[in-house]
mmCIF file of C-alpha atoms and ligand atoms in Angstrom:
data_model
loop_
_atom_site.group_PDB
_atom_site.id
_atom_site.type_symbol
_atom_site.label_atom_id
_atom_site.label_comp_id
_atom_site.label_asym_id
_atom_site.label_seq_id
_atom_site.Cartn_x
_atom_site.Cartn_y
_atom_site.Cartn_z
ATOM 1 C CA MET T 22 17.719 19.777 21.959
ATOM 2 C CA ARG T 23 16.047 18.161 18.988
ATOM 3 C CA ILE T 24 14.076 14.944 19.444
ATOM 4 C CA VAL T 25 13.292 13.006 16.268
ATOM 5 C CA SER T 26 11.722 9.608 15.647
ATOM 6 C CA GLY T 27 9.589 7.740 13.123
ATOM 7 C CA ILE T 28 7.315 4.764 12.667
ATOM 8 C CA GLN T 29 6.346 2.881 9.532
ATOM 9 C CA PRO T 30 2.659 3.188 8.670
ATOM 10 C CA THR T 31 2.264 -0.504 7.960
ATOM 11 C CA GLY T 32 -0.382 -2.415 9.914
ATOM 12 C CA ASN T 33 -1.543 -1.348 13.362
ATOM 13 C CA LEU T 34 0.276 0.280 16.207
ATOM 14 C CA HIS T 35 1.030 -2.561 18.638
ATOM 15 C CA LEU T 36 2.066 -2.846 22.251
ATOM 16 C CA GLY T 37 5.763 -3.205 21.298
ATOM 17 C CA ASN T 38 5.682 0.109 19.403
ATOM 18 C CA TYR T 39 3.781 1.758 22.246
ATOM 19 C CA LEU T 40 5.967 0.609 25.140
ATOM 20 C CA GLY T 41 9.242 0.590 23.191
ATOM 21 C CA ALA T 42 8.889 3.996 21.541
ATOM 22 C CA ILE T 43 5.636 5.963 21.464
ATOM 23 C CA ARG T 44 5.241 6.279 25.222
ATOM 24 C CA ASN T 45 8.674 7.900 25.308
ATOM 25 C CA TRP T 46 7.760 10.167 22.396
ATOM 26 C CA VAL T 47 4.832 11.448 24.457
ATOM 27 C CA ALA T 48 6.877 11.777 27.661
ATOM 28 C CA MET T 49 9.634 13.707 25.865
ATOM 29 C CA GLN T 50 7.061 15.949 24.214
ATOM 30 C CA ASP T 51 5.290 16.661 27.501
ATOM 31 C CA GLU T 52 8.375 17.075 29.630
ATOM 32 C CA TRP T 53 10.701 18.813 27.230
ATOM 33 C CA ALA T 54 8.748 20.449 24.434
ATOM 34 C CA PRO T 55 7.192 23.909 24.427
ATOM 35 C CA GLN T 56 3.579 24.031 25.518
ATOM 36 C CA SER T 57 0.705 24.200 23.062
ATOM 37 C CA SER T 58 0.242 27.308 20.985
ATOM 38 C CA GLU T 59 -3.344 27.564 22.267
ATOM 39 C CA ILE T 60 -2.174 27.882 25.893
ATOM 40 C CA LYS T 61 0.499 30.385 24.817
ATOM 41 C CA ARG T 62 -2.103 32.401 22.911
ATOM 42 C CA LEU T 63 -4.422 32.523 25.936
ATOM 43 C CA GLN T 64 -1.531 33.543 28.171
ATOM 44 C CA GLN T 65 -0.491 36.269 25.751
ATOM 45 C CA LEU T 66 -4.053 37.577 25.655
ATOM 46 C CA ALA T 67 -4.000 37.723 29.435
ATOM 47 C CA GLY T 68 -0.544 39.363 29.371
ATOM 48 C CA ILE T 69 0.996 36.467 31.325
ATOM 49 C CA LYS T 70 4.479 35.206 30.648
ATOM 50 C CA SER T 71 4.706 32.192 32.915
ATOM 51 C CA LYS T 72 7.868 30.912 34.542
ATOM 52 C CA GLN T 73 7.369 27.743 32.566
ATOM 53 C CA GLU T 74 7.130 29.674 29.315
ATOM 54 C CA SER T 75 10.443 31.440 29.918
ATOM 55 C CA ALA T 76 12.057 28.075 30.661
ATOM 56 C CA ASN T 77 10.424 26.541 27.587
ATOM 57 C CA GLU T 78 12.154 28.940 25.254
ATOM 58 C CA SER T 79 15.330 26.909 25.560
ATOM 59 C CA ARG T 80 13.677 23.485 25.614
ATOM 60 C CA ALA T 81 13.475 20.695 23.070
ATOM 61 C CA GLU T 82 11.631 20.562 19.797
ATOM 62 C CA CYS T 83 10.057 17.208 18.862
ATOM 63 C CA PHE T 84 9.717 15.909 15.287
ATOM 64 C CA TYR T 85 7.692 12.709 14.894
ATOM 65 C CA PHE T 86 6.905 11.262 11.489
ATOM 66 C CA LEU T 87 5.264 8.457 9.562
ATOM 67 C CA ALA T 88 8.030 6.703 7.628
ATOM 68 C CA ASP T 89 5.925 6.157 4.521
ATOM 69 C CA LEU T 90 8.991 6.258 2.228
ATOM 70 C CA HIS T 91 10.457 3.352 4.200
ATOM 71 C CA ALA T 92 7.207 1.429 3.723
ATOM 72 C CA ILE T 93 7.816 1.057 -0.026
ATOM 73 C CA SER T 94 10.999 -0.943 0.569
ATOM 74 C CA MET T 95 8.848 -4.088 0.918
ATOM 75 C CA PRO T 96 5.982 -5.211 -1.328
ATOM 76 C CA HIS T 97 2.990 -3.040 -0.435
ATOM 77 C CA ASP T 98 -0.526 -2.172 -1.501
ATOM 78 C CA PRO T 99 -0.649 1.473 -2.700
ATOM 79 C CA LYS T 100 -4.361 1.735 -1.821
ATOM 80 C CA ALA T 101 -3.711 0.666 1.767
ATOM 81 C CA LEU T 102 -0.628 2.871 2.321
ATOM 82 C CA GLY T 103 -2.509 6.195 2.296
ATOM 83 C CA GLU T 104 -5.191 4.906 4.652
ATOM 84 C CA ASN T 105 -2.587 3.366 6.960
ATOM 85 C CA THR T 106 -0.686 6.658 7.062
ATOM 86 C CA ARG T 107 -3.808 8.498 8.247
ATOM 87 C CA GLU T 108 -4.758 5.684 10.660
ATOM 88 C CA MET T 109 -1.290 5.673 12.207
ATOM 89 C CA THR T 110 -1.513 9.464 12.577
ATOM 90 C CA ALA T 111 -4.819 9.009 14.439
ATOM 91 C CA ALA T 112 -3.204 6.313 16.613
ATOM 92 C CA LEU T 113 -0.263 8.576 17.530
ATOM 93 C CA VAL T 114 -2.568 11.452 18.453
ATOM 94 C CA ALA T 115 -4.723 9.008 20.470
ATOM 95 C CA CYS T 116 -1.571 7.961 22.376
ATOM 96 C CA GLY T 117 -0.907 11.588 23.328
ATOM 97 C CA ILE T 118 1.154 13.133 20.535
ATOM 98 C CA ASP T 119 -0.116 16.709 20.399
ATOM 99 C CA PRO T 120 0.319 18.318 16.951
ATOM 100 C CA ASP T 121 0.464 21.709 18.676
ATOM 101 C CA LYS T 122 3.478 20.698 20.743
ATOM 102 C CA SER T 123 5.232 18.288 18.349
ATOM 103 C CA THR T 124 5.793 18.508 14.616
ATOM 104 C CA LEU T 125 3.859 15.486 13.276
ATOM 105 C CA PHE T 126 4.110 14.711 9.557
ATOM 106 C CA ASN T 127 4.809 12.076 6.907
ATOM 107 C CA GLN T 128 8.186 11.837 5.150
ATOM 108 C CA THR T 129 6.704 12.111 1.658
ATOM 109 C CA GLN T 130 5.637 15.717 2.233
ATOM 110 C CA VAL T 131 9.190 16.709 3.218
ATOM 111 C CA PRO T 132 11.348 15.974 0.147
ATOM 112 C CA ALA T 133 14.532 16.908 2.042
ATOM 113 C CA HIS T 134 14.545 13.398 3.597
ATOM 114 C CA ALA T 135 14.897 11.694 0.202
ATOM 115 C CA GLU T 136 17.272 14.373 -1.078
ATOM 116 C CA LEU T 137 19.581 14.049 1.898
ATOM 117 C CA GLN T 138 19.520 10.279 1.549
ATOM 118 C CA TRP T 139 21.003 10.616 -1.932
ATOM 119 C CA LEU T 140 23.674 12.972 -0.685
ATOM 120 C CA LEU T 141 24.568 10.569 2.154
ATOM 121 C CA ASN T 142 24.745 7.636 -0.264
ATOM 122 C CA GLY T 143 28.112 9.101 -1.224
ATOM 123 C CA THR T 144 29.337 8.628 2.358
ATOM 124 C CA ALA T 145 27.676 5.369 3.499
ATOM 125 C CA ARG T 146 29.719 2.218 2.693
ATOM 126 C CA VAL T 147 28.298 -0.963 1.179
ATOM 127 C CA GLY T 148 30.079 -2.998 3.869
ATOM 128 C CA TRP T 149 28.264 -1.050 6.604
ATOM 129 C CA LEU T 150 24.881 -1.774 5.046
ATOM 130 C CA ASN T 151 25.765 -5.447 4.516
ATOM 131 C CA ARG T 152 26.245 -5.773 8.274
ATOM 132 C CA MET T 153 22.764 -4.495 9.209
ATOM 133 C CA THR T 154 20.897 -7.292 10.991
ATOM 134 C CA GLN T 155 17.491 -6.063 9.787
ATOM 135 C CA TRP T 156 18.702 -6.297 6.171
ATOM 136 C CA LYS T 157 20.048 -9.811 6.806
ATOM 137 C CA ASP T 158 16.811 -10.915 8.541
ATOM 138 C CA LYS T 159 14.460 -9.445 5.954
ATOM 139 C CA ALA T 160 16.454 -10.470 2.890
ATOM 140 C CA GLY T 161 17.217 -13.969 4.167
ATOM 141 C CA LYS T 162 18.876 -16.095 1.490
ATOM 142 C CA ASN T 163 17.360 -14.106 -1.373
ATOM 143 C CA ARG T 164 19.446 -10.897 -1.270
ATOM 144 C CA ASP T 165 19.472 -10.479 -5.043
ATOM 145 C CA GLY T 166 15.678 -10.509 -5.143
ATOM 146 C CA GLN T 167 15.253 -7.614 -2.674
ATOM 147 C CA SER T 168 14.572 -4.006 -3.594
ATOM 148 C CA VAL T 169 17.502 -1.585 -3.550
ATOM 149 C CA ALA T 170 15.353 0.461 -1.137
ATOM 150 C CA LEU T 171 15.468 -2.340 1.450
ATOM 151 C CA PHE T 172 19.281 -2.331 1.258
ATOM 152 C CA THR T 173 19.653 1.450 1.473
ATOM 153 C CA TYR T 174 16.827 1.794 4.034
ATOM 154 C CA PRO T 175 19.262 2.669 6.886
ATOM 155 C CA VAL T 176 20.697 5.580 4.863
ATOM 156 C CA LEU T 177 17.211 7.092 4.588
ATOM 157 C CA GLN T 178 16.819 6.536 8.323
ATOM 158 C CA ALA T 179 20.108 8.367 8.909
ATOM 159 C CA ALA T 180 18.861 11.230 6.715
ATOM 160 C CA ASP T 181 15.609 11.325 8.763
ATOM 161 C CA VAL T 182 17.437 12.212 11.940
ATOM 162 C CA LEU T 183 20.461 14.104 10.606
ATOM 163 C CA ILE T 184 18.323 16.501 8.558
ATOM 164 C CA TYR T 185 16.916 17.957 11.836
ATOM 165 C CA GLN T 186 20.239 17.867 13.737
ATOM 166 C CA ALA T 187 18.580 15.391 16.136
ATOM 167 C CA THR T 188 20.245 15.125 19.527
ATOM 168 C CA HIS T 189 17.985 12.362 20.929
ATOM 169 C CA VAL T 190 16.084 9.579 19.150
ATOM 170 C CA PRO T 191 13.556 7.575 21.224
ATOM 171 C CA VAL T 192 13.331 4.031 19.784
ATOM 172 C CA GLY T 193 13.087 0.357 20.743
ATOM 173 C CA GLU T 194 16.197 -1.829 20.925
ATOM 174 C CA ASP T 195 15.767 -3.124 17.346
ATOM 175 C CA GLN T 196 16.606 0.324 15.928
ATOM 176 C CA LYS T 197 19.853 0.746 17.871
ATOM 177 C CA GLN T 198 22.054 -0.567 15.074
ATOM 178 C CA HIS T 199 20.439 1.786 12.547
ATOM 179 C CA LEU T 200 21.201 4.720 14.817
ATOM 180 C CA GLU T 201 24.800 3.642 15.246
ATOM 181 C CA LEU T 202 25.025 3.672 11.461
ATOM 182 C CA ALA T 203 23.533 7.191 11.391
ATOM 183 C CA ARG T 204 26.297 8.287 13.778
ATOM 184 C CA ASP T 205 28.964 6.613 11.612
ATOM 185 C CA ILE T 206 27.642 8.348 8.498
ATOM 186 C CA ALA T 207 27.498 11.723 10.291
ATOM 187 C CA GLN T 208 31.010 11.279 11.643
ATOM 188 C CA LYS T 209 32.514 10.289 8.287
ATOM 189 C CA PHE T 210 30.734 13.126 6.473
ATOM 190 C CA ASN T 211 31.951 15.646 9.059
ATOM 191 C CA ASN T 212 35.509 14.276 8.783
ATOM 192 C CA ASP T 213 35.505 14.251 4.977
ATOM 193 C CA PHE T 214 33.653 17.483 4.202
ATOM 194 C CA ALA T 215 33.603 19.761 7.258
ATOM 195 C CA THR T 216 35.899 21.126 9.933
ATOM 196 C CA GLU T 217 35.876 20.185 13.612
ATOM 197 C CA ASP T 218 34.729 23.710 14.534
ATOM 198 C CA ALA T 219 31.830 23.693 12.072
ATOM 199 C CA PRO T 220 30.492 20.136 11.629
ATOM 200 C CA VAL T 221 27.552 19.740 9.241
ATOM 201 C CA PHE T 222 25.803 17.032 11.304
ATOM 202 C CA THR T 223 25.054 16.429 14.994
ATOM 203 C CA LEU T 224 25.653 12.888 16.288
ATOM 204 C CA PRO T 225 22.302 11.594 17.628
ATOM 205 C CA GLU T 226 21.882 9.573 20.865
ATOM 206 C CA PRO T 227 19.342 6.736 20.965
ATOM 207 C CA ILE T 228 16.934 6.767 23.943
ATOM 208 C CA ILE T 229 15.869 3.184 24.672
ATOM 209 C CA PRO T 230 13.517 2.407 27.590
ATOM 210 C CA PRO T 231 15.232 -0.254 29.767
ATOM 211 C CA ALA T 232 11.980 -1.910 30.890
ATOM 212 C CA ALA T 233 10.432 -2.209 27.419
ATOM 213 C CA ALA T 234 13.337 -2.186 24.981
ATOM 214 C CA ARG T 235 12.112 -5.390 23.339
ATOM 215 C CA ILE T 236 8.545 -6.626 23.802
ATOM 216 C CA MET T 237 8.260 -10.187 22.518
ATOM 217 C CA SER T 238 5.562 -12.061 20.588
ATOM 218 C CA LEU T 239 2.728 -13.576 22.646
ATOM 219 C CA ARG T 240 3.180 -16.810 20.675
ATOM 220 C CA ASP T 241 6.967 -17.106 20.958
ATOM 221 C CA GLY T 242 8.964 -15.455 23.724
ATOM 222 C CA THR T 243 12.129 -15.504 21.591
ATOM 223 C CA ALA T 244 10.693 -13.491 18.651
ATOM 224 C CA LYS T 245 10.029 -9.737 18.673
ATOM 225 C CA MET T 246 6.391 -8.560 18.737
ATOM 226 C CA SER T 247 5.995 -7.297 15.184
ATOM 227 C CA LYS T 248 3.502 -5.956 12.651
ATOM 228 C CA SER T 249 4.818 -8.389 10.083
ATOM 229 C CA ASP T 250 4.057 -11.544 12.133
ATOM 230 C CA PRO T 251 1.294 -13.313 10.173
ATOM 231 C CA SER T 252 -0.495 -14.294 13.406
ATOM 232 C CA ASP T 253 -2.582 -11.491 14.908
ATOM 233 C CA MET T 254 -2.597 -13.517 18.152
ATOM 234 C CA SER T 255 1.123 -12.731 18.498
ATOM 235 C CA ARG T 256 0.503 -9.067 19.326
ATOM 236 C CA ILE T 257 -1.809 -6.675 21.166
ATOM 237 C CA ASN T 258 -2.884 -3.945 18.745
ATOM 238 C CA LEU T 259 -3.837 -0.584 20.150
ATOM 239 C CA THR T 260 -7.033 -0.999 18.128
ATOM 240 C CA ASP T 261 -8.002 -4.243 19.945
ATOM 241 C CA ASP T 262 -11.119 -4.059 22.108
ATOM 242 C CA ALA T 263 -11.351 -5.475 25.635
ATOM 243 C CA ASP T 264 -12.534 -8.926 24.498
ATOM 244 C CA ALA T 265 -9.708 -9.247 21.973
ATOM 245 C CA ILE T 266 -7.103 -8.223 24.567
ATOM 246 C CA MET T 267 -8.410 -10.652 27.218
ATOM 247 C CA GLY T 268 -8.594 -13.448 24.604
ATOM 248 C CA LYS T 269 -5.036 -12.863 23.368
ATOM 249 C CA ILE T 270 -3.570 -12.777 26.885
ATOM 250 C CA LYS T 271 -5.508 -15.908 27.884
ATOM 251 C CA LYS T 272 -4.136 -17.770 24.851
ATOM 252 C CA ALA T 273 -0.621 -16.296 25.125
ATOM 253 C CA LYS T 274 2.057 -18.972 25.266
ATOM 254 C CA SER T 275 3.265 -19.567 28.833
ATOM 255 C CA ASP T 276 4.544 -22.590 30.761
ATOM 256 C CA ALA T 277 3.197 -24.958 33.380
ATOM 257 C CA ASP T 278 5.261 -23.662 36.322
ATOM 258 C CA ALA T 279 4.243 -21.119 38.917
ATOM 259 C CA LEU T 280 5.875 -17.673 38.709
ATOM 260 C CA PRO T 281 9.138 -17.426 40.642
ATOM 261 C CA SER T 282 9.531 -15.083 43.620
ATOM 262 C CA GLU T 283 12.717 -13.523 42.230
ATOM 263 C CA ALA T 284 13.768 -12.224 38.826
ATOM 264 C CA GLU T 285 16.544 -14.839 38.411
ATOM 265 C CA GLY T 286 13.830 -17.503 38.297
ATOM 266 C CA LEU T 287 12.639 -16.075 34.942
ATOM 267 C CA GLU T 288 15.857 -17.139 33.231
ATOM 268 C CA GLY T 289 15.260 -19.757 30.551
ATOM 269 C CA ARG T 290 11.509 -18.928 30.618
ATOM 270 C CA PRO T 291 11.184 -16.395 27.755
ATOM 271 C CA GLU T 292 7.372 -16.318 27.698
ATOM 272 C CA ALA T 293 7.064 -15.835 31.453
ATOM 273 C CA ARG T 294 9.755 -13.141 31.338
ATOM 274 C CA ASN T 295 7.939 -11.329 28.538
ATOM 275 C CA LEU T 296 4.524 -11.356 30.235
ATOM 276 C CA VAL T 297 5.983 -10.164 33.537
ATOM 277 C CA GLY T 298 7.969 -7.517 31.596
ATOM 278 C CA ILE T 299 4.787 -6.247 29.933
ATOM 279 C CA TYR T 300 3.075 -6.055 33.334
ATOM 280 C CA ALA T 301 6.050 -4.119 34.711
ATOM 281 C CA ALA T 302 6.153 -1.669 31.792
ATOM 282 C CA MET T 303 2.388 -1.059 31.901
ATOM 283 C CA SER T 304 2.119 -0.672 35.678
ATOM 284 C CA GLY T 305 5.356 1.219 36.271
ATOM 285 C CA GLN T 306 6.288 -1.365 38.929
ATOM 286 C CA SER T 307 9.572 -3.248 39.048
ATOM 287 C CA VAL T 308 9.799 -6.945 38.123
ATOM 288 C CA ALA T 309 10.752 -7.627 41.772
ATOM 289 C CA GLN T 310 7.570 -5.962 43.036
ATOM 290 C CA ILE T 311 5.412 -7.956 40.628
ATOM 291 C CA LEU T 312 7.063 -11.235 41.571
ATOM 292 C CA GLY T 313 6.574 -10.237 45.214
ATOM 293 C CA ASP T 314 2.818 -10.203 44.511
ATOM 294 C CA PHE T 315 2.558 -13.111 42.063
ATOM 295 C CA GLY T 316 5.497 -15.392 43.031
ATOM 296 C CA GLY T 317 4.200 -18.913 43.677
ATOM 297 C CA LYS T 318 1.002 -18.253 41.696
ATOM 298 C CA GLY T 319 0.355 -19.826 38.297
ATOM 299 C CA PHE T 320 -0.600 -18.179 34.984
ATOM 300 C CA GLY T 321 -4.266 -18.904 35.814
ATOM 301 C CA ALA T 322 -4.012 -16.045 38.325
ATOM 302 C CA PHE T 323 -1.448 -13.846 36.538
ATOM 303 C CA LYS T 324 -2.980 -13.700 33.046
ATOM 304 C CA PRO T 325 -6.378 -12.248 34.050
ATOM 305 C CA ALA T 326 -4.601 -9.581 36.116
ATOM 306 C CA LEU T 327 -2.359 -8.695 33.156
ATOM 307 C CA GLY T 328 -5.342 -8.676 30.765
ATOM 308 C CA GLU T 329 -7.282 -6.322 33.042
ATOM 309 C CA LEU T 330 -4.316 -3.974 33.420
ATOM 310 C CA LEU T 331 -3.941 -3.782 29.624
ATOM 311 C CA VAL T 332 -7.660 -3.210 29.068
ATOM 312 C CA GLU T 333 -7.768 -0.479 31.703
ATOM 313 C CA GLN T 334 -4.774 1.394 30.246
ATOM 314 C CA LEU T 335 -5.489 0.896 26.561
ATOM 315 C CA ALA T 336 -9.268 1.543 26.608
ATOM 316 C CA PRO T 337 -8.975 5.374 26.605
ATOM 317 C CA ILE T 338 -6.448 5.231 23.734
ATOM 318 C CA ASN T 339 -8.709 2.880 21.824
ATOM 319 C CA ALA T 340 -11.739 5.151 22.315
ATOM 320 C CA ARG T 341 -9.840 8.280 21.163
ATOM 321 C CA PHE T 342 -8.452 6.402 18.177
ATOM 322 C CA ASN T 343 -11.928 5.285 17.070
ATOM 323 C CA GLU T 344 -13.131 8.887 17.189
ATOM 324 C CA LEU T 345 -10.134 10.416 15.396
ATOM 325 C CA ARG T 346 -9.811 7.879 12.609
ATOM 326 C CA GLN T 347 -13.209 8.917 11.172
ATOM 327 C CA ASP T 348 -12.021 12.445 10.355
ATOM 328 C CA ARG T 349 -9.925 12.030 7.230
ATOM 329 C CA GLU T 350 -9.767 15.773 6.545
ATOM 330 C CA ALA T 351 -8.590 16.637 10.053
ATOM 331 C CA LEU T 352 -5.843 14.001 9.777
ATOM 332 C CA ASN T 353 -4.734 15.321 6.366
ATOM 333 C CA ALA T 354 -4.645 18.824 7.857
ATOM 334 C CA ILE T 355 -2.449 17.696 10.784
ATOM 335 C CA LEU T 356 0.052 16.126 8.364
ATOM 336 C CA ARG T 357 0.047 19.148 6.040
ATOM 337 C CA LYS T 358 0.677 21.575 8.874
ATOM 338 C CA GLY T 359 3.400 19.385 10.375
ATOM 339 C CA ALA T 360 5.089 18.987 6.982
ATOM 340 C CA GLU T 361 5.165 22.743 6.486
ATOM 341 C CA LYS T 362 7.047 23.174 9.788
ATOM 342 C CA ALA T 363 9.329 20.219 9.019
ATOM 343 C CA ARG T 364 10.196 21.586 5.545
ATOM 344 C CA ALA T 365 11.291 24.875 7.094
ATOM 345 C CA ALA T 366 13.323 23.088 9.796
ATOM 346 C CA SER T 367 15.042 20.808 7.262
ATOM 347 C CA ALA T 368 16.158 23.528 4.838
ATOM 348 C CA PRO T 369 19.344 24.797 6.575
ATOM 349 C CA THR T 370 20.945 21.341 6.932
ATOM 350 C CA LEU T 371 20.118 20.405 3.356
ATOM 351 C CA ALA T 372 21.683 23.629 2.084
ATOM 352 C CA ALA T 373 24.790 23.102 4.253
ATOM 353 C CA THR T 374 25.154 19.540 2.905
ATOM 354 C CA TYR T 375 24.981 20.630 -0.752
ATOM 355 C CA ASP T 376 27.510 23.360 -0.042
ATOM 356 C CA ALA T 377 29.888 21.058 1.819
ATOM 357 C CA LEU T 378 29.858 18.662 -1.151
ATOM 358 C CA GLY T 379 30.623 21.455 -3.611
ATOM 359 C CA LEU T 380 27.342 21.079 -5.497
ATOM 360 C CA VAL T 381 26.351 24.279 -7.309
ATOM 361 C CA ARG T 382 22.788 25.399 -6.533
HETATM 362 P P1 TYM Q 406 8.937 0.445 13.312
HETATM 363 O O1 TYM Q 406 7.839 1.071 12.526
HETATM 364 O O2 TYM Q 406 9.215 -0.999 13.072
HETATM 365 O O3 TYM Q 406 8.703 0.625 14.860
HETATM 366 C C1 TYM Q 406 8.428 1.896 15.449
HETATM 367 C C2 TYM Q 406 9.085 1.965 16.836
HETATM 368 O O4 TYM Q 406 8.619 0.881 17.654
HETATM 369 C C3 TYM Q 406 9.729 0.175 18.200
HETATM 370 N N1 TYM Q 406 9.370 -1.259 18.312
HETATM 371 C C4 TYM Q 406 9.514 -1.983 19.432
HETATM 372 N N2 TYM Q 406 9.971 -1.679 20.666
HETATM 373 C C5 TYM Q 406 9.970 -2.672 21.606
HETATM 374 N N3 TYM Q 406 9.522 -3.939 21.353
HETATM 375 C C6 TYM Q 406 9.053 -4.283 20.124
HETATM 376 N N4 TYM Q 406 8.601 -5.508 19.903
HETATM 377 C C7 TYM Q 406 9.037 -3.289 19.100
HETATM 378 N N5 TYM Q 406 8.638 -3.276 17.786
HETATM 379 C C8 TYM Q 406 8.863 -2.033 17.334
HETATM 380 C C9 TYM Q 406 10.857 0.374 17.195
HETATM 381 O O5 TYM Q 406 12.118 0.190 17.787
HETATM 382 C C10 TYM Q 406 10.620 1.810 16.750
HETATM 383 O O6 TYM Q 406 11.209 2.708 17.654
HETATM 384 N N6 TYM Q 406 12.971 2.021 10.808
HETATM 385 C C11 TYM Q 406 11.991 2.388 11.821
HETATM 386 C C12 TYM Q 406 11.243 3.669 11.501
HETATM 387 C C13 TYM Q 406 12.124 4.830 11.278
HETATM 388 C C14 TYM Q 406 12.845 5.573 12.260
HETATM 389 C C15 TYM Q 406 13.521 6.594 11.555
HETATM 390 C C16 TYM Q 406 12.962 5.464 13.650
HETATM 391 C C17 TYM Q 406 12.387 5.408 10.070
HETATM 392 N N7 TYM Q 406 13.209 6.458 10.224
HETATM 393 C C18 TYM Q 406 14.343 7.522 12.213
HETATM 394 C C19 TYM Q 406 13.797 6.391 14.304
HETATM 395 C C20 TYM Q 406 14.455 7.396 13.604
HETATM 396 C C21 TYM Q 406 10.965 1.283 11.925
HETATM 397 O O7 TYM Q 406 10.705 0.554 10.997
HETATM 398 O O8 TYM Q 406 10.283 1.268 13.116
#
């Protein structure tokens, strides 16, 4: 099993990224990936080969990366991009990504991503890209004024996962369409240039958490929580301190009614549904359980409880992040080491793709 996923290093890591994707990255790493090399080394020194270690030999490898090449598809500040890449690395480690268990790197240091994108450009169809909702949303009415990179963005994303023969890709709901495209590209390439017995690419499966597939803005329950929303009050950043979190939840848009006692009562109340959904995802309880406790109570009672839950769970991440972000050299070293492993892992698929296309190397 190969688990692969990425995040753009633009802005801060927010609650939508955390609940929609990163928490699953950590869970998949901890449950499926081999244990840390340090523990293995200590066990080897002691001559122990644990049961777990034998089982681990056939378990998953995780590749998590900063999609810095994707970040240049929109106007960006080159000075900020490098800092954001390191900061996002610190945030991922603070959330629990362990560079000893997972391969953590940035795309730029693994040229095979960009190379494979070019090779897949021969297979992807313009009509497929024209149908991508993210392209339509971001380009709006001004398609001609957008960068070519924004249009071909999903082909790079396909290359990101296909290059490692990913079997599972943990993402939020908004990335589902991009992954379907990656499967279509893989399928067409295999049909056109490979045989059924020896396909070049594996078809990846998206892993989307049902309870937190789409965390919405705190200012508008019908819009996705997003780094690109100009209002910082619309999102909880993992860098927010306790006061900021409590303030944002207190001011979050809600409605005048009490919370219902059953989930059906949340229909037509997008803000209430979102806040209860966040509580459910953070606490691990079901929506029914939460409404059992808070049904009949107003937001005056619910919001402080939600704020406290967020502060309690995010404070340790925030503290680790503040420590890690100071050490620029350590962060560079993590990315360098991860990129070295990723370059080695990407080489066989890249070679097979060139060969399948008849390109002389
Ligand atoms: P990005 O950087 O926008 O988001 C990173 C991850 O966070 C999830 N996410 C959310 N989940 C639930 N609710 C939300 N409000 C929310 N906002 C973001 C996203 O679904 C994503 O999983 N194109 C990708 C990065 C990428 C990638 C890849 C992902 C590049 N190559 C290959 C997977 C595989 C992006 O911009 O995600």
